Amino acid sequence: MDAPRALAFDVFGTVVDWRSGIIAELQSFGARHGLQRDWASFADAWRAGYAPAMDRVRRGELAWTRIDDLHRDILVGLLEGVPVGEAEIDDLNRAWHRLPPWPDAVTGLHRLKRRFVITTLSNGNVSLLTHMAKNAGLPWDCVISAELFGHYKPDPEAYLGCARLLDLAPEELMLVATHPGDLRAARACGLRTGYVVRPLEHGPGRPLPAVTDGEFELVAQDFIDLARQLGA
Amino acid sequence: MDAPRALAFDVFGTVVDWRSGIIAELQSFGARHGLQRDWASFADAWRAGYAPAMDRVRRGELAWTRIDDLHRDILVGLLEGVPVGEAEIDDLNRAWHRLPPWPDAVTGLHRLKRRFVITTLSNGNVSLLTHMAKNAGLPWDCVISAELFGHYKPDPEAYLGCARLLDLAPEELMLVATHPGDLRAARACGLRTGYVVRPLEHGPGRPLPAVTDGEFELVAQDFIDLARQLGA
């Protein structure tokens, strides 16, 4: 196959292990405040609030709102009745800026960067993605976010906007993601697709999402495997 | 003084030596095509066409047009009568993607990046800035361009848009630039200002721009000096 010119990466779940990161931050928050909770379920509930909140923006029921603010609203709801100050909520909310990369991510991105332009294409806001990259050592060539287009993925504006900013035709750009729905929406816009399997995204023992054989151009076990398959 | 949270850098002239880079590319282009010209004057004329072209966009006489396309239009005018193909013009136009950094720039940016978020804030388009960074090893935390706001500097939308994307108040952001007009427009928006003197931007023996003592928060001789003054 012809190599793509650039790779755009979904971030939450694909590059970083949001669940382990959020659970660890919640445990530490709980310890500081003497709170006992099932922090894994709390993390899952926090994450689960995110898609419906974005959908309200996508449907036009809510004006453009960054993920940081959506995350905070969900968090405040989940913390109802817990006596914590605004500054502590802000700090906990920034846990999403400090998420740990999957063990292969940094090495794989460095290899891929030698051969391709590598960018984020995330629903996370620019400042979140910038802080996360600095914290985790993610060597992006640039930081592209749904925020730049005022449209969350899977709206086509996000995929096509990313190609436009990189001055590429859609077929010169590959979306790399662990979520089949994201990849299908990118493919419908003419982008190429690389599916990276992240079996632990939602915790151990969860079923993998259903995908059809040959549905995506590449299927990789991690970013090292992706680099190998792309000759990087 | 309170340290800023992030530094936004003007790029052409401040980070990269556009004049030497463009002259070298033009000389090599001339040698390939057997053309004799005063390439230094050609480079100056190419650059001189850029501000009036941007001003047409800023005044609304021309729809939003990226710098790559403005550069190409100016180049085609300057090459009138020279028999070269479209692909060669495209390649020469991408000389702006391959500009060399000033000798202190990469080392200084690495030092500054340890302490601050560092971003571009340039009228160059995102793809140009991304290619330039890859080529020159500029370690930006993110790539912010006038293109993201549909407003060229010195329009306030560019400075305020940059602060907004970084989730900062204007006074938490410092513009670093070698052009006093750029710094004055940033200051009018509430940004902090760091003036870096680049005496060779327009070639040897040119007068420095006139600035008033104390007009900018910092005056630095290069990025190493800037890092030192900012404690990085």
mmCIF file of N, CA and C in Angstrom, chain A residues 52-103:
data_model
loop_
_atom_site.group_PDB
_atom_site.id
_atom_site.type_symbol
_atom_site.label_atom_id
_atom_site.label_comp_id
_atom_site.label_asym_id
_atom_site.label_seq_id
_atom_site.Cartn_x
_atom_site.Cartn_y
_atom_site.Cartn_z
ATOM 1 N N PRO A 52 -22.415 11.448 26.294
ATOM 2 C CA PRO A 52 -23.700 12.166 26.259
ATOM 3 C C PRO A 52 -23.522 13.685 26.320
ATOM 4 N N ALA A 53 -22.531 14.150 27.092
ATOM 5 C CA ALA A 53 -22.306 15.601 27.179
ATOM 6 C C ALA A 53 -21.854 16.140 25.819
ATOM 7 N N MET A 54 -20.932 15.432 25.161
ATOM 8 C CA MET A 54 -20.502 15.858 23.822
ATOM 9 C C MET A 54 -21.649 15.811 22.838
ATOM 10 N N ASP A 55 -22.488 14.792 22.978
ATOM 11 C CA ASP A 55 -23.611 14.680 22.047
ATOM 12 C C ASP A 55 -24.551 15.870 22.171
ATOM 13 N N ARG A 56 -24.698 16.396 23.395
ATOM 14 C CA ARG A 56 -25.532 17.596 23.547
ATOM 15 C C ARG A 56 -24.932 18.763 22.767
ATOM 16 N N VAL A 57 -23.601 18.864 22.765
ATOM 17 C CA VAL A 57 -22.938 19.904 21.970
ATOM 18 C C VAL A 57 -23.130 19.601 20.478
ATOM 19 N N ARG A 58 -22.954 18.339 20.109
ATOM 20 C CA ARG A 58 -23.047 17.970 18.692
ATOM 21 C C ARG A 58 -24.455 18.215 18.148
ATOM 22 N N ARG A 59 -25.457 18.025 18.999
ATOM 23 C CA ARG A 59 -26.840 18.248 18.554
ATOM 24 C C ARG A 59 -27.252 19.711 18.642
ATOM 25 N N GLY A 60 -26.355 20.542 19.180
ATOM 26 C CA GLY A 60 -26.674 21.967 19.261
ATOM 27 C C GLY A 60 -27.491 22.338 20.499
ATOM 28 N N GLU A 61 -27.681 21.402 21.443
ATOM 29 C CA GLU A 61 -28.443 21.723 22.658
ATOM 30 C C GLU A 61 -27.599 22.526 23.639
ATOM 31 N N LEU A 62 -26.290 22.450 23.452
ATOM 32 C CA LEU A 62 -25.353 23.143 24.334
ATOM 33 C C LEU A 62 -24.367 23.857 23.415
ATOM 34 N N ALA A 63 -24.059 25.134 23.727
ATOM 35 C CA ALA A 63 -23.064 25.868 22.923
ATOM 36 C C ALA A 63 -21.718 25.152 23.048
ATOM 37 N N TRP A 64 -20.783 25.476 22.174
ATOM 38 C CA TRP A 64 -19.474 24.835 22.233
ATOM 39 C C TRP A 64 -18.905 24.923 23.656
ATOM 40 N N THR A 65 -18.533 23.796 24.184
ATOM 41 C CA THR A 65 -18.015 23.700 25.549
ATOM 42 C C THR A 65 -16.819 22.767 25.505
ATOM 43 N N ARG A 66 -15.696 23.202 26.082
ATOM 44 C CA ARG A 66 -14.531 22.317 26.024
ATOM 45 C C ARG A 66 -14.680 21.113 26.954
ATOM 46 N N ILE A 67 -13.914 20.091 26.634
ATOM 47 C CA ILE A 67 -13.949 18.864 27.433
ATOM 48 C C ILE A 67 -13.614 19.160 28.895
ATOM 49 N N ASP A 68 -12.656 20.035 29.145
ATOM 50 C CA ASP A 68 -12.335 20.370 30.533
ATOM 51 C C ASP A 68 -13.591 20.776 31.305
ATOM 52 N N ASP A 69 -14.446 21.567 30.666
ATOM 53 C CA ASP A 69 -15.658 22.042 31.346
ATOM 54 C C ASP A 69 -16.719 20.945 31.421
ATOM 55 N N LEU A 70 -16.808 20.122 30.363
ATOM 56 C CA LEU A 70 -17.738 18.987 30.428
ATOM 57 C C LEU A 70 -17.299 18.026 31.536
ATOM 58 N N HIS A 71 -16.007 17.714 31.581
ATOM 59 C CA HIS A 71 -15.479 16.836 32.637
ATOM 60 C C HIS A 71 -15.798 17.397 34.022
ATOM 61 N N ARG A 72 -15.652 18.697 34.163
ATOM 62 C CA ARG A 72 -15.851 19.299 35.480
ATOM 63 C C ARG A 72 -17.316 19.209 35.916
ATOM 64 N N ASP A 73 -18.227 19.473 34.962
ATOM 65 C CA ASP A 73 -19.654 19.382 35.294
ATOM 66 C C ASP A 73 -20.025 17.971 35.745
ATOM 67 N N ILE A 74 -19.490 16.976 35.022
ATOM 68 C CA ILE A 74 -19.797 15.582 35.371
ATOM 69 C C ILE A 74 -19.230 15.276 36.756
ATOM 70 N N LEU A 75 -18.006 15.723 36.990
ATOM 71 C CA LEU A 75 -17.339 15.480 38.275
ATOM 72 C C LEU A 75 -18.135 16.096 39.433
ATOM 73 N N VAL A 76 -18.573 17.330 39.242
ATOM 74 C CA VAL A 76 -19.332 18.007 40.304
ATOM 75 C C VAL A 76 -20.593 17.200 40.631
ATOM 76 N N GLY A 77 -21.232 16.678 39.618
ATOM 77 C CA GLY A 77 -22.404 15.825 39.842
ATOM 78 C C GLY A 77 -22.063 14.577 40.648
ATOM 79 N N LEU A 78 -20.944 13.952 40.286
ATOM 80 C CA LEU A 78 -20.557 12.707 40.967
ATOM 81 C C LEU A 78 -20.103 12.962 42.403
ATOM 82 N N LEU A 79 -19.632 14.176 42.678
ATOM 83 C CA LEU A 79 -19.118 14.506 44.013
ATOM 84 C C LEU A 79 -20.194 15.123 44.903
ATOM 85 N N GLU A 80 -21.440 15.140 44.434
ATOM 86 C CA GLU A 80 -22.499 15.814 45.182
ATOM 87 C C GLU A 80 -22.520 15.358 46.641
ATOM 88 N N GLY A 81 -22.538 16.311 47.524
ATOM 89 C CA GLY A 81 -22.566 15.998 48.951
ATOM 90 C C GLY A 81 -21.198 15.846 49.588
ATOM 91 N N VAL A 82 -20.151 15.773 48.760
ATOM 92 C CA VAL A 82 -18.794 15.664 49.306
ATOM 93 C C VAL A 82 -18.240 17.072 49.530
ATOM 94 N N PRO A 83 -17.800 17.366 50.749
ATOM 95 C CA PRO A 83 -17.360 18.742 51.027
ATOM 96 C C PRO A 83 -15.928 18.980 50.526
ATOM 97 N N VAL A 84 -15.791 19.440 49.289
ATOM 98 C CA VAL A 84 -14.473 19.821 48.748
ATOM 99 C C VAL A 84 -14.572 21.186 48.095
ATOM 100 N N GLY A 85 -13.473 21.921 48.142
ATOM 101 C CA GLY A 85 -13.451 23.279 47.599
ATOM 102 C C GLY A 85 -13.274 23.280 46.084
ATOM 103 N N GLU A 86 -13.534 24.472 45.523
ATOM 104 C CA GLU A 86 -13.436 24.645 44.067
ATOM 105 C C GLU A 86 -12.026 24.337 43.555
ATOM 106 N N ALA A 87 -11.018 24.759 44.301
ATOM 107 C CA ALA A 87 -9.643 24.559 43.836
ATOM 108 C C ALA A 87 -9.295 23.070 43.810
ATOM 109 N N GLU A 88 -9.832 22.338 44.779
ATOM 110 C CA GLU A 88 -9.565 20.895 44.789
ATOM 111 C C GLU A 88 -10.276 20.194 43.637
ATOM 112 N N ILE A 89 -11.490 20.656 43.331
ATOM 113 C CA ILE A 89 -12.210 20.090 42.180
ATOM 114 C C ILE A 89 -11.435 20.396 40.892
ATOM 115 N N ASP A 90 -10.952 21.628 40.775
ATOM 116 C CA ASP A 90 -10.164 21.991 39.589
ATOM 117 C C ASP A 90 -8.943 21.096 39.459
ATOM 118 N N ASP A 91 -8.270 20.885 40.572
ATOM 119 C CA ASP A 91 -7.062 20.057 40.510
ATOM 120 C C ASP A 91 -7.401 18.626 40.119
ATOM 121 N N LEU A 92 -8.445 18.077 40.727
ATOM 122 C CA LEU A 92 -8.837 16.707 40.378
ATOM 123 C C LEU A 92 -9.250 16.636 38.906
ATOM 124 N N ASN A 93 -9.940 17.669 38.436
ATOM 125 C CA ASN A 93 -10.376 17.682 37.035
ATOM 126 C C ASN A 93 -9.191 17.659 36.082
ATOM 127 N N ARG A 94 -8.095 18.237 36.525
ATOM 128 C CA ARG A 94 -6.884 18.231 35.682
ATOM 129 C C ARG A 94 -6.183 16.877 35.670
ATOM 130 N N ALA A 95 -6.742 15.880 36.369
ATOM 131 C CA ALA A 95 -6.220 14.510 36.247
ATOM 132 C C ALA A 95 -6.188 14.086 34.775
ATOM 133 N N TRP A 96 -7.140 14.587 33.988
ATOM 134 C CA TRP A 96 -7.179 14.239 32.550
ATOM 135 C C TRP A 96 -6.000 14.839 31.784
ATOM 136 N N HIS A 97 -5.353 15.829 32.361
ATOM 137 C CA HIS A 97 -4.149 16.426 31.745
ATOM 138 C C HIS A 97 -2.904 15.606 32.088
ATOM 139 N N ARG A 98 -3.043 14.686 33.041
ATOM 140 C CA ARG A 98 -1.863 13.990 33.579
ATOM 141 C C ARG A 98 -1.935 12.491 33.335
ATOM 142 N N LEU A 99 -2.725 12.082 32.356
ATOM 143 C CA LEU A 99 -2.930 10.641 32.154
ATOM 144 C C LEU A 99 -1.657 9.955 31.678
ATOM 145 N N PRO A 100 -1.439 8.714 32.123
ATOM 146 C CA PRO A 100 -0.229 7.995 31.715
ATOM 147 C C PRO A 100 -0.388 7.370 30.321
ATOM 148 N N PRO A 101 0.689 7.410 29.527
ATOM 149 C CA PRO A 101 0.631 6.752 28.215
ATOM 150 C C PRO A 101 0.645 5.227 28.379
ATOM 151 N N TRP A 102 0.076 4.514 27.417
ATOM 152 C CA TRP A 102 0.278 3.068 27.367
ATOM 153 C C TRP A 102 1.789 2.812 27.245
ATOM 154 N N PRO A 103 2.251 1.666 27.740
ATOM 155 C CA PRO A 103 3.713 1.448 27.829
ATOM 156 C C PRO A 103 4.450 1.553 26.480
#
